Coordinates of C-alpha atoms and ligand atoms in Angstrom, one line a residue:
Chain N
M18 CA -0.1 -0.2 0.1
I19 CA 1.0 3.5 -0.4
C20 CA 1.6 6.0 2.8
T21 CA 0.4 9.4 2.3
G22 CA 2.3 10.8 5.3
C23 CA 4.6 12.9 3.2
A24 CA 5.5 13.6 -0.4
L25 CA 7.7 10.3 -0.7
L26 CA 4.5 8.3 -0.9
C27 CA 6.4 5.3 0.1
D28 CA 4.9 2.3 -1.8
D29 CA 6.1 -0.6 0.4
V30 CA 3.9 -0.3 3.4
I31 CA 2.0 -3.3 4.4
I32 CA -1.3 -3.0 6.1
I33 CA -3.1 -5.7 8.1
N34 CA -6.7 -4.6 8.3
D35 CA -8.2 -6.2 11.5
S36 CA -11.9 -5.2 11.2
G37 CA -11.3 -1.6 10.6
N38 CA -8.1 -1.6 13.0
L39 CA -5.1 -0.9 10.9
K40 CA -1.7 -2.4 11.7
V41 CA 1.1 -1.0 9.7
R42 CA 4.5 -2.4 8.8
N43 CA 7.4 -0.8 7.0
A44 CA 6.2 2.9 7.3
C45 CA 8.3 5.6 9.5
R46 CA 6.9 6.5 12.8
R47 CA 5.1 9.6 11.4
G48 CA 3.5 7.5 8.6
A49 CA 2.8 4.6 10.7
K50 CA 1.0 6.8 13.4
L51 CA -1.0 8.7 10.9
I52 CA -2.4 5.4 9.3
A53 CA -2.9 3.5 12.7
N54 CA -4.6 6.1 14.3
Y55 CA -6.8 7.2 11.3
K56 CA -9.8 7.2 13.5
N57 CA -8.6 10.0 16.1
L58 CA -10.0 13.5 16.1
R59 CA -12.3 13.3 13.1
A60 CA -14.0 16.4 12.2
D61 CA -17.7 16.7 12.4
A62 CA -20.1 18.5 10.1
T63 CA -20.5 21.9 11.7
I64 CA -22.1 25.3 11.2
N65 CA -20.7 28.1 13.2
G66 CA -19.1 25.4 15.5
K67 CA -22.5 23.4 16.1
K68 CA -22.8 20.0 14.9
V69 CA -25.3 19.5 12.1
N70 CA -25.9 16.9 9.6
Y71 CA -23.8 16.6 6.2
E72 CA -27.0 17.9 4.1
E73 CA -27.4 20.8 6.2
A74 CA -23.7 21.9 6.0
I75 CA -23.5 21.4 2.5
E76 CA -26.7 23.6 1.8
R77 CA -24.9 26.2 3.9
V78 CA -21.7 25.9 1.6
K79 CA -24.1 26.3 -1.2
E80 CA -25.4 29.7 0.3
I81 CA -22.1 30.9 1.2
I82 CA -20.4 30.4 -2.3
N83 CA -23.3 31.5 -4.3
N84 CA -23.4 34.8 -2.3
S85 CA -19.6 35.1 -2.6
E86 CA -18.5 38.0 -4.8
S87 CA -14.8 37.1 -4.3
L88 CA -14.0 33.4 -3.7
A89 CA -10.4 31.8 -2.9
I90 CA -10.1 28.1 -2.9
Y91 CA -6.8 27.2 -1.1
G92 CA -4.8 24.1 0.1
M93 CA -5.5 20.8 -1.8
D94 CA -2.1 19.5 -1.1
T95 CA -3.4 16.3 0.8
I96 CA -6.2 15.3 -1.7
S97 CA -6.2 13.5 -4.9
I98 CA -5.4 14.6 -8.3
E99 CA -9.2 13.6 -9.1
A100 CA -10.3 16.1 -6.1
Q101 CA -7.8 18.7 -7.3
K102 CA -9.3 18.8 -10.8
L103 CA -12.8 19.4 -9.4
A104 CA -11.5 22.2 -7.1
I105 CA -10.0 23.8 -10.2
E106 CA -13.5 23.2 -12.1
L107 CA -15.0 25.0 -9.2
A108 CA -12.8 28.0 -9.3
E109 CA -13.1 28.2 -12.9
R110 CA -17.2 28.2 -12.8
K111 CA -16.8 30.8 -9.9
E112 CA -14.2 32.9 -11.5
A113 CA -12.3 32.4 -8.2
Y114 CA -8.8 32.6 -7.1
I115 CA -7.0 29.4 -6.5
D116 CA -3.7 28.6 -4.6
D117 CA -1.9 25.9 -2.3
N118 CA 0.9 25.7 0.4
S119 CA 3.5 25.8 -2.5
T120 CA 2.9 29.7 -2.7
F121 CA 5.0 30.2 0.3
C122 CA 6.8 26.7 -0.2
L123 CA 8.5 25.6 -3.0
G124 CA 6.1 26.1 -5.9
D125 CA 8.6 28.7 -7.5
F126 CA 11.2 25.7 -7.9
V127 CA 8.5 23.3 -9.2
E128 CA 7.6 25.9 -11.8
M129 CA 11.2 26.4 -12.8
I130 CA 11.4 22.5 -13.4
L131 CA 8.2 22.4 -15.3
K132 CA 9.5 25.3 -17.7
K133 CA 12.8 23.3 -18.0
E134 CA 14.7 26.3 -16.4
I135 CA 16.5 23.7 -14.2
P136 CA 17.3 20.1 -14.8
S137 CA 15.6 17.7 -12.6
T138 CA 15.1 14.0 -12.1
T139 CA 13.3 11.3 -10.3
L140 CA 14.3 9.6 -7.1
D141 CA 14.6 6.2 -8.7
E142 CA 17.5 7.5 -10.8
V143 CA 19.1 9.2 -7.8
R144 CA 19.2 6.0 -6.1
D145 CA 20.6 4.2 -8.8
Y146 CA 23.1 6.8 -10.0
A147 CA 23.7 9.9 -7.8
Y148 CA 27.1 10.3 -6.5
V149 CA 27.2 13.7 -4.8
I150 CA 23.8 14.3 -3.0
F151 CA 23.2 17.8 -1.5
Y152 CA 20.7 18.6 1.1
W153 CA 20.2 22.3 1.0
G154 CA 18.1 24.0 3.6
T155 CA 16.1 20.9 4.3
N156 CA 16.3 18.2 6.8
P157 CA 14.7 14.9 5.4
F158 CA 15.7 13.1 8.9
H159 CA 12.4 14.8 10.1
T160 CA 10.6 15.9 7.2
L161 CA 10.8 13.1 4.8
S162 CA 12.1 10.4 7.2
R163 CA 12.7 7.5 4.6
H164 CA 14.2 9.6 2.0
M165 CA 17.6 8.8 2.7
S166 CA 17.2 5.1 3.3
K167 CA 14.9 4.5 0.2
F168 CA 16.5 6.7 -2.4
T169 CA 19.7 8.7 -1.8
Y170 CA 22.3 8.2 0.7
Y171 CA 22.0 4.4 2.2
P172 CA 20.5 2.3 -0.8
R173 CA 22.6 0.6 -3.3
G174 CA 21.8 1.3 -6.9
K175 CA 22.4 0.2 -10.3
R176 CA 25.7 1.9 -10.6
R177 CA 26.1 2.8 -6.9
Q178 CA 27.0 -0.8 -5.5
R179 CA 29.6 0.0 -3.0
G180 CA 27.7 1.5 0.0
Y181 CA 27.1 5.0 1.1
E182 CA 31.0 5.3 2.7
E183 CA 32.4 4.9 -0.8
D184 CA 29.8 5.4 -3.3
R185 CA 28.2 8.5 -2.3
F186 CA 29.4 11.9 -1.2
L187 CA 26.9 13.8 1.1
V188 CA 26.8 17.7 1.2
V189 CA 24.7 19.2 3.7
V190 CA 23.9 23.0 3.9
D191 CA 22.1 24.3 6.8
V192 CA 22.4 27.2 9.6
R193 CA 22.5 24.3 12.4
R194 CA 23.9 21.1 12.7
S195 CA 20.6 19.3 12.0
H196 CA 20.1 15.5 12.4
T197 CA 20.7 15.1 8.6
A198 CA 24.1 17.1 9.0
K199 CA 25.2 15.0 11.8
L200 CA 25.2 12.1 9.4
A201 CA 27.7 14.1 7.3
K202 CA 31.0 12.3 8.5
K203 CA 33.1 10.3 6.2
N204 CA 32.8 11.2 2.6
A205 CA 30.7 14.2 3.2
K206 CA 30.9 17.7 4.2
F207 CA 28.7 20.1 6.2
F208 CA 28.5 23.6 5.4
E209 CA 27.1 25.8 8.2
V210 CA 26.1 28.8 6.7
R211 CA 24.8 32.2 7.7
D212 CA 23.8 33.4 4.4
D213 CA 23.1 30.9 1.6
L214 CA 23.7 33.3 -1.0
E215 CA 27.5 33.6 0.2
L216 CA 27.9 29.9 -0.2
I217 CA 26.2 30.3 -3.7
Q218 CA 28.5 32.8 -4.7
A219 CA 31.6 30.7 -3.3
F220 CA 30.5 28.0 -5.8
I221 CA 30.2 30.4 -8.6
D222 CA 33.5 32.0 -7.7
A223 CA 35.2 28.6 -7.6
L224 CA 33.3 27.5 -11.0
D225 CA 34.8 30.6 -12.6
G226 CA 38.2 29.9 -11.4
K227 CA 38.4 32.5 -8.7
P228 CA 39.1 31.9 -5.3
P229 CA 35.8 31.8 -2.9
K230 CA 35.7 34.0 -0.1
I231 CA 34.4 31.5 2.4
F232 CA 35.0 27.6 2.6
A233 CA 37.5 27.9 -0.5
N234 CA 38.9 24.4 0.1
D235 CA 35.8 22.8 0.9
V236 CA 34.0 24.3 -2.1
F237 CA 36.8 23.2 -4.3
R238 CA 36.9 19.7 -2.6
V239 CA 32.9 19.4 -3.4
I240 CA 33.5 20.4 -7.0
K241 CA 36.2 18.0 -7.5
E242 CA 34.0 15.3 -6.3
M243 CA 31.1 16.3 -8.4
E244 CA 33.3 16.0 -11.4
K245 CA 34.1 12.3 -10.3
S246 CA 30.3 11.5 -11.5
D247 CA 28.0 12.3 -14.3
F248 CA 25.1 12.3 -11.9
N249 CA 24.8 14.5 -9.1
V250 CA 21.7 16.1 -7.4
I251 CA 20.7 18.7 -5.1
F252 CA 17.5 18.6 -3.0
G253 CA 16.3 22.0 -2.0
G254 CA 14.1 22.9 1.2
L255 CA 12.6 25.9 2.5
G256 CA 15.8 26.9 4.2
L257 CA 17.2 27.4 0.6
R258 CA 13.9 28.9 -0.6
Y259 CA 14.1 31.7 1.9
G260 CA 17.8 31.9 2.1
L261 CA 17.9 32.9 -1.6
K262 CA 15.7 36.1 -0.5
G263 CA 14.1 36.1 -4.1
K264 CA 17.5 36.0 -5.7
Y265 CA 16.7 32.5 -7.6
D266 CA 18.8 34.0 -10.6
K267 CA 22.0 33.4 -8.3
F268 CA 20.9 29.8 -7.7
L269 CA 20.3 29.2 -11.2
E270 CA 23.4 30.6 -12.4
M271 CA 25.2 28.3 -9.8
I272 CA 23.4 25.3 -11.4
R273 CA 24.1 26.4 -14.7
K274 CA 27.7 26.7 -14.1
M275 CA 28.0 23.3 -12.3
N276 CA 26.3 21.7 -15.5
E277 CA 29.0 23.3 -17.5
R278 CA 31.6 21.0 -15.6
T279 CA 29.2 17.8 -14.7
K280 CA 25.7 16.9 -14.5
V281 CA 23.9 18.2 -11.6
Y282 CA 19.9 17.9 -11.1
F283 CA 17.7 19.6 -8.7
I284 CA 14.7 18.3 -6.8
P285 CA 12.7 20.6 -4.4
L286 CA 11.9 18.8 -1.1
G287 CA 8.4 19.9 0.0
C288 CA 6.3 17.8 2.5
H289 CA 2.9 17.8 1.3
P290 CA 1.9 14.7 -0.3
N291 CA 0.4 15.9 -3.3
M292 CA 1.6 19.5 -3.6
R293 CA 3.6 18.5 -6.7
G294 CA 0.4 16.9 -8.2
F295 CA -1.3 20.2 -7.7
N296 CA 1.2 22.3 -9.1
E297 CA 1.6 20.1 -12.3
L298 CA -2.1 19.8 -12.6
L299 CA -2.7 23.8 -12.3
Y300 CA 0.1 24.1 -14.6
G301 CA -1.3 21.8 -17.4
I302 CA -4.5 24.0 -17.2
T303 CA -3.4 27.6 -16.7
G304 CA 0.2 27.6 -17.7
Y305 CA 1.1 28.6 -13.7
V306 CA 1.6 26.4 -10.7
N307 CA -0.4 28.4 -8.3
K308 CA -1.7 31.8 -7.1
Y309 CA -4.0 31.9 -10.1
S310 CA -7.1 34.1 -10.9
F311 CA -9.8 32.7 -13.1
K312 CA -11.2 36.2 -13.5
D313 CA -8.0 37.8 -14.7
K314 CA -6.7 34.6 -16.4
E315 CA -3.1 35.2 -14.7
S316 CA -1.1 34.2 -11.8
K317 CA 0.8 36.9 -9.6
E318 CA 2.1 37.5 -6.3
D319 CA -1.0 39.7 -5.6
F320 CA -3.1 36.5 -6.0
A321 CA -1.2 34.3 -3.6
F322 CA -3.7 33.3 -0.9
Y323 CA -2.0 35.2 1.9
N324 CA -1.8 38.5 0.0
L325 CA -5.5 38.2 -1.0
L326 CA -6.2 37.9 2.5
F327 CA -3.8 40.7 3.6
E328 CA -5.4 43.1 1.0
E329 CA -8.9 41.9 1.9
K330 CA -9.6 41.0 -1.6
I331 CA -11.8 38.1 -0.8
D332 CA -14.8 37.6 1.2
T333 CA -14.8 33.7 1.3
A334 CA -12.0 30.9 1.7
L335 CA -13.0 27.5 0.7
I336 CA -10.0 25.7 2.5
I337 CA -9.3 21.9 1.4
G338 CA -7.2 19.7 3.4
T339 CA -4.8 22.1 4.9
D340 CA -4.6 24.3 8.2
P341 CA -3.6 27.9 7.4
L342 CA -4.0 28.8 11.2
N343 CA -1.0 26.6 11.8
S344 CA 1.1 27.9 9.1
L345 CA 0.0 31.3 8.2
P346 CA 1.7 34.4 10.2
F347 CA -0.7 36.0 12.7
E348 CA -1.2 39.1 10.5
Y349 CA -2.5 37.1 7.7
A350 CA -4.3 34.3 9.8
K351 CA -6.4 37.2 11.7
K352 CA -7.6 38.6 8.3
L353 CA -8.9 34.9 7.7
A354 CA -10.9 35.0 10.7
K355 CA -12.7 38.0 9.3
I356 CA -14.2 36.3 6.2
N357 CA -16.4 33.4 5.5
V358 CA -14.4 30.2 6.0
I359 CA -15.4 26.7 4.8
V360 CA -13.2 23.7 5.6
I361 CA -13.0 20.4 4.1
D362 CA -10.8 18.2 6.0
P363 CA -10.9 14.8 7.4
R364 CA -9.6 16.1 10.8
E365 CA -10.4 18.6 13.5
N366 CA -7.5 21.4 13.3
F367 CA -7.1 25.1 14.1
T368 CA -8.7 26.5 11.2
T369 CA -11.8 24.2 11.9
K370 CA -11.9 26.2 15.2
I371 CA -12.8 29.8 13.2
A372 CA -14.7 28.0 10.4
D373 CA -18.2 29.0 9.2
V374 CA -19.0 25.4 8.0
V375 CA -16.7 22.4 8.2
L376 CA -17.3 19.3 6.1
P377 CA -15.6 16.2 7.1
S378 CA -14.1 14.2 4.6
A379 CA -12.0 11.0 4.1
I380 CA -8.2 10.6 4.5
T381 CA -6.8 10.3 1.1
G382 CA -4.8 7.1 0.8
I383 CA -6.5 5.6 3.7
E384 CA -10.3 5.7 3.0
C385 CA -10.3 6.7 -0.5
G386 CA -8.0 6.0 -3.5
G387 CA -7.1 8.1 -6.4
K388 CA -3.6 9.7 -7.9
M389 CA -1.2 11.7 -6.4
K390 CA 2.6 12.9 -7.5
R391 CA 5.5 12.1 -5.7
I392 CA 8.1 14.8 -4.7
D393 CA 9.7 14.1 -8.0
G394 CA 6.6 14.2 -10.3
V395 CA 6.4 10.5 -10.6
E396 CA 2.6 9.6 -10.7
I397 CA 1.6 7.2 -7.8
T398 CA -2.0 5.2 -7.6
L399 CA -3.4 5.0 -4.3
E400 CA -6.1 2.3 -3.3
P401 CA -7.9 2.7 -0.3
M402 CA -7.2 0.8 2.8
I403 CA -10.9 1.0 3.9
E404 CA -13.5 2.6 2.0
A405 CA -15.3 6.0 3.3
E406 CA -18.7 6.9 2.0
I407 CA -17.9 10.7 1.6
D408 CA -14.5 11.8 0.3
D409 CA -13.2 14.9 -1.5
V410 CA -14.3 13.8 -4.6
S411 CA -18.1 13.4 -3.9
I412 CA -17.9 16.6 -1.5
I413 CA -16.6 19.1 -4.3
K414 CA -18.8 17.4 -7.0
S415 CA -21.7 18.0 -4.6
I416 CA -20.8 21.6 -4.1
L417 CA -20.1 21.8 -7.9
N418 CA -23.7 20.5 -8.7
L419 CA -25.3 22.8 -6.1
I420 CA -23.3 25.9 -7.5
M421 CA -24.7 25.0 -10.8
E422 CA -28.1 25.1 -9.7
G423 CA -27.4 28.6 -8.7
I424 CA -26.0 29.8 -11.8
Chain F
M11 CA -0.6 38.0 25.6
P12 CA 0.8 41.5 25.2
L13 CA 4.4 42.3 25.9
Q14 CA 4.9 42.6 29.4
F15 CA 7.6 43.8 31.8
S16 CA 9.5 41.0 33.6
K17 CA 11.8 40.7 36.4
Y18 CA 14.0 38.3 34.3
L19 CA 16.9 39.1 32.1
K20 CA 15.5 39.4 28.4
I21 CA 18.0 38.7 25.6
E22 CA 17.5 39.0 21.9
V23 CA 18.1 35.8 19.9
E24 CA 17.6 34.4 16.6
V25 CA 14.8 31.6 16.3
V26 CA 15.1 29.1 13.4
V27 CA 11.7 27.5 12.5
A28 CA 12.0 23.9 11.5
R29 CA 10.1 20.8 11.0
N30 CA 10.1 18.3 13.6
S31 CA 9.0 14.6 13.1
F32 CA 7.9 13.9 16.6
Q33 CA 5.6 16.7 16.5
A34 CA 4.2 15.8 13.0
E35 CA 3.6 12.4 14.6
A36 CA 1.9 13.9 17.4
V37 CA -1.1 15.2 15.0
D38 CA -2.8 11.8 14.9
K39 CA -3.7 12.7 18.6
G40 CA -5.4 16.0 17.3
K41 CA -3.7 19.5 17.1
M42 CA -5.5 20.5 20.5
S43 CA -4.3 17.5 22.3
K44 CA -1.6 17.7 25.1
K45 CA 0.8 15.7 23.1
F46 CA 0.5 17.9 20.1
V47 CA 0.9 21.1 22.5
E48 CA 3.8 19.4 24.3
K49 CA 5.6 19.0 20.8
S50 CA 4.7 22.2 19.6
A51 CA 4.9 24.8 22.5
V52 CA 8.6 24.3 22.8
V53 CA 12.0 26.1 22.3
F54 CA 15.1 24.0 21.5
M55 CA 18.4 25.2 22.6
N56 CA 21.9 23.5 22.7
E57 CA 23.3 23.0 26.3
D58 CA 26.1 25.6 25.9
F59 CA 23.5 28.3 24.8
A60 CA 21.2 27.5 27.7
R61 CA 24.1 27.5 30.1
R62 CA 25.5 30.7 29.0
N63 CA 22.0 32.4 29.2
G64 CA 20.7 30.7 32.4
F65 CA 18.1 28.3 30.9
K66 CA 17.5 24.5 31.8
E67 CA 15.4 21.9 30.5
G68 CA 11.8 22.3 31.5
D69 CA 11.8 26.2 31.7
I70 CA 8.9 28.1 30.8
V71 CA 10.3 30.9 28.8
R72 CA 8.4 33.9 27.1
L73 CA 9.3 34.6 23.5
S74 CA 8.5 38.1 22.3
R75 CA 8.3 39.8 19.0
R76 CA 6.5 42.8 17.6
G77 CA 4.1 43.3 20.6
R78 CA 3.1 39.4 20.6
S79 CA 4.3 37.0 23.1
I80 CA 3.9 33.4 24.1
N81 CA 5.0 31.0 26.7
V82 CA 6.9 27.8 25.6
K83 CA 8.8 24.9 27.3
V84 CA 12.6 24.8 27.2
F85 CA 14.3 21.5 25.5
I86 CA 17.7 20.8 25.4
C87 CA 18.7 19.6 21.7
E88 CA 22.0 19.3 20.3
T89 CA 20.9 20.2 16.7
S90 CA 19.9 23.7 17.8
P91 CA 21.7 26.5 16.2
R92 CA 24.9 27.3 17.6
D93 CA 23.7 30.7 18.8
G94 CA 20.2 30.7 19.0
V95 CA 17.0 28.8 19.4
M96 CA 14.7 26.6 17.2
M97 CA 11.2 26.0 17.1
P98 CA 9.1 23.5 15.2
N99 CA 6.5 24.7 12.6
S100 CA 3.4 25.4 14.3
I101 CA 0.7 27.9 15.3
Y102 CA 3.1 29.3 18.0
S103 CA 6.1 29.7 15.5
S104 CA 3.6 31.3 12.9
Y105 CA 2.0 33.7 15.8
L106 CA 5.5 35.4 15.9
A107 CA 6.7 35.0 12.4
D108 CA 6.0 37.0 9.2
F109 CA 6.8 36.3 5.6
D110 CA 9.8 38.6 5.6
N111 CA 11.1 36.5 8.2
F112 CA 9.4 33.1 8.0
K113 CA 12.0 30.5 8.8
R114 CA 14.3 32.7 10.8
F115 CA 13.5 35.9 12.6
R116 CA 14.7 37.6 15.9
A117 CA 12.7 37.6 19.3
Y118 CA 13.3 38.2 22.8
I119 CA 13.6 35.3 25.2
E120 CA 13.3 35.6 29.0
L121 CA 12.3 33.2 31.9
S122 CA 8.6 33.1 32.9
D123 CA 6.4 32.3 35.9
G124 CA 3.3 31.7 33.5
D125 CA 2.0 28.2 31.9
V126 CA 2.6 27.2 28.4
T127 CA 0.6 29.1 26.4
K128 CA -2.3 27.2 24.8
P129 CA -3.5 27.2 21.1
D130 CA -7.1 28.5 22.2
E131 CA -5.3 31.7 23.5
I132 CA -3.8 32.2 20.1
I133 CA -6.9 31.3 18.4
D134 CA -8.7 33.9 20.6
Q135 CA -5.9 36.5 19.8
I136 CA -6.8 35.7 15.9
K137 CA -10.5 36.0 16.4
N138 CA -10.7 38.8 19.0
K139 CA -8.4 41.1 17.2
N140 CA -10.9 41.3 14.6
K141 CA -14.0 42.4 16.2
K142 CA -14.6 45.7 15.0
Ligands
SF4_27 S1 8.6 8.7 5.0 FE1 6.7 9.5 4.3 S2 5.6 8.3 3.0 FE2 7.2 7.1 3.7 S3 6.2 6.0 5.5 FE3 7.1 8.1 6.5 S4 5.6 9.5 6.3 FE4 4.7 7.6 5.1

């Protein structure tokens, strides 16, 4: 079975279904807990915090959406591609804004990959061929717990048969000695940085044959290691994204110069199980990965969900499978509390506490199937471990049907 | 939770926000659960930083930034920044952060006599501040 606990979508998880009690083998602690405890703290259908039946809740959703003059649909990174498609259709019909967590996560990098501005690859190829493996501003030990054991540092691959101490070279870049950085011992280098741009400049200088201002010996050594192989990979996380301070051109310049010497690929390491799926789907339909307005038919920073909130451009937010109260800075979260909030989610979360309406859903990958895209863009098919009556697809379909009645 | 005067020494530190699998694992108990709060309302610091600044494991500290403050518990963790502290991604770190300083921001830290801030207190702030 597939675990949807994170964007790795591990496909080797064994589930024993004992009359609805799920026993889990092979998953990491996080995945195992998510699956085994799927019954915990499930959301109820509510209107203004009061329990109602599902039909009443959906009727209220219809009223709110039909009366909305400016709707944003947000989240969707934990639901199937089939459900994402319907949410996009709903946004189109309502001429709404649509956005997901990648807007302040790693969507910019995914867009660069889809536009072929940066070379990327799959995790299976990394396992088989990669020699130098960078983790830049990311700590997979905590975010994607089986990343290193399944795909990068530890496994043997077609052309990597001799084990991690000989056949892989690990580079970790972080502002602190993270658990991933602590693994960088033999055949490895940890760069403890204050400013990511300084290290990028150091690589650019070294590749131009100039002495780098920082980490001179180590930067030259890493480049030398990269030149030993025709397959190296950089995994970048939020630390890199925010460390760049918007200067993506510097990072692209470094990658381009590295690729003049050897082959280097890049994969952004997001955490949400189907963020990549949403980005690719929206890109296929609109040419943009996120922050899109169906009214204006374009994507721009102003249409990022957090900016729509901050500028008070929307009267209603339909939040699907995410918890913006947990992740948005206070100044934005408090604006969300000012407008109509509809939440579709399997579990209670902070945002359900402020929602006008909550529609409880199924946990994708546990109670309903569908397709998702792994962190590297590989499509994965999910089979439900147990079947739920109501899931994101049926909920969004019902909303669409009701909205059509109102048009 | 407005900024308050305190009898304890207040120092400015850099706070690094990072995901933590133990906290993610606790989500299955629910985000309002004691376990999730225990794993979220925390500030990690290394032993040397804690000793230099008079903190120890289990202390309740007040973290303050831009007129907002929260009480969280100190945990000693060797993977914390050399000269700062670390918090997991959560409603607590989001309460203090902004998008210009989303994963790293500066905040004041001091010992506190109070209890750990509950998520409901932050949610009340989010709701109440809107009442016109
Ligand atoms: S690494 Fe992610 S997908 Fe794999 S078992 Fe753990 S939570 Fe599930």
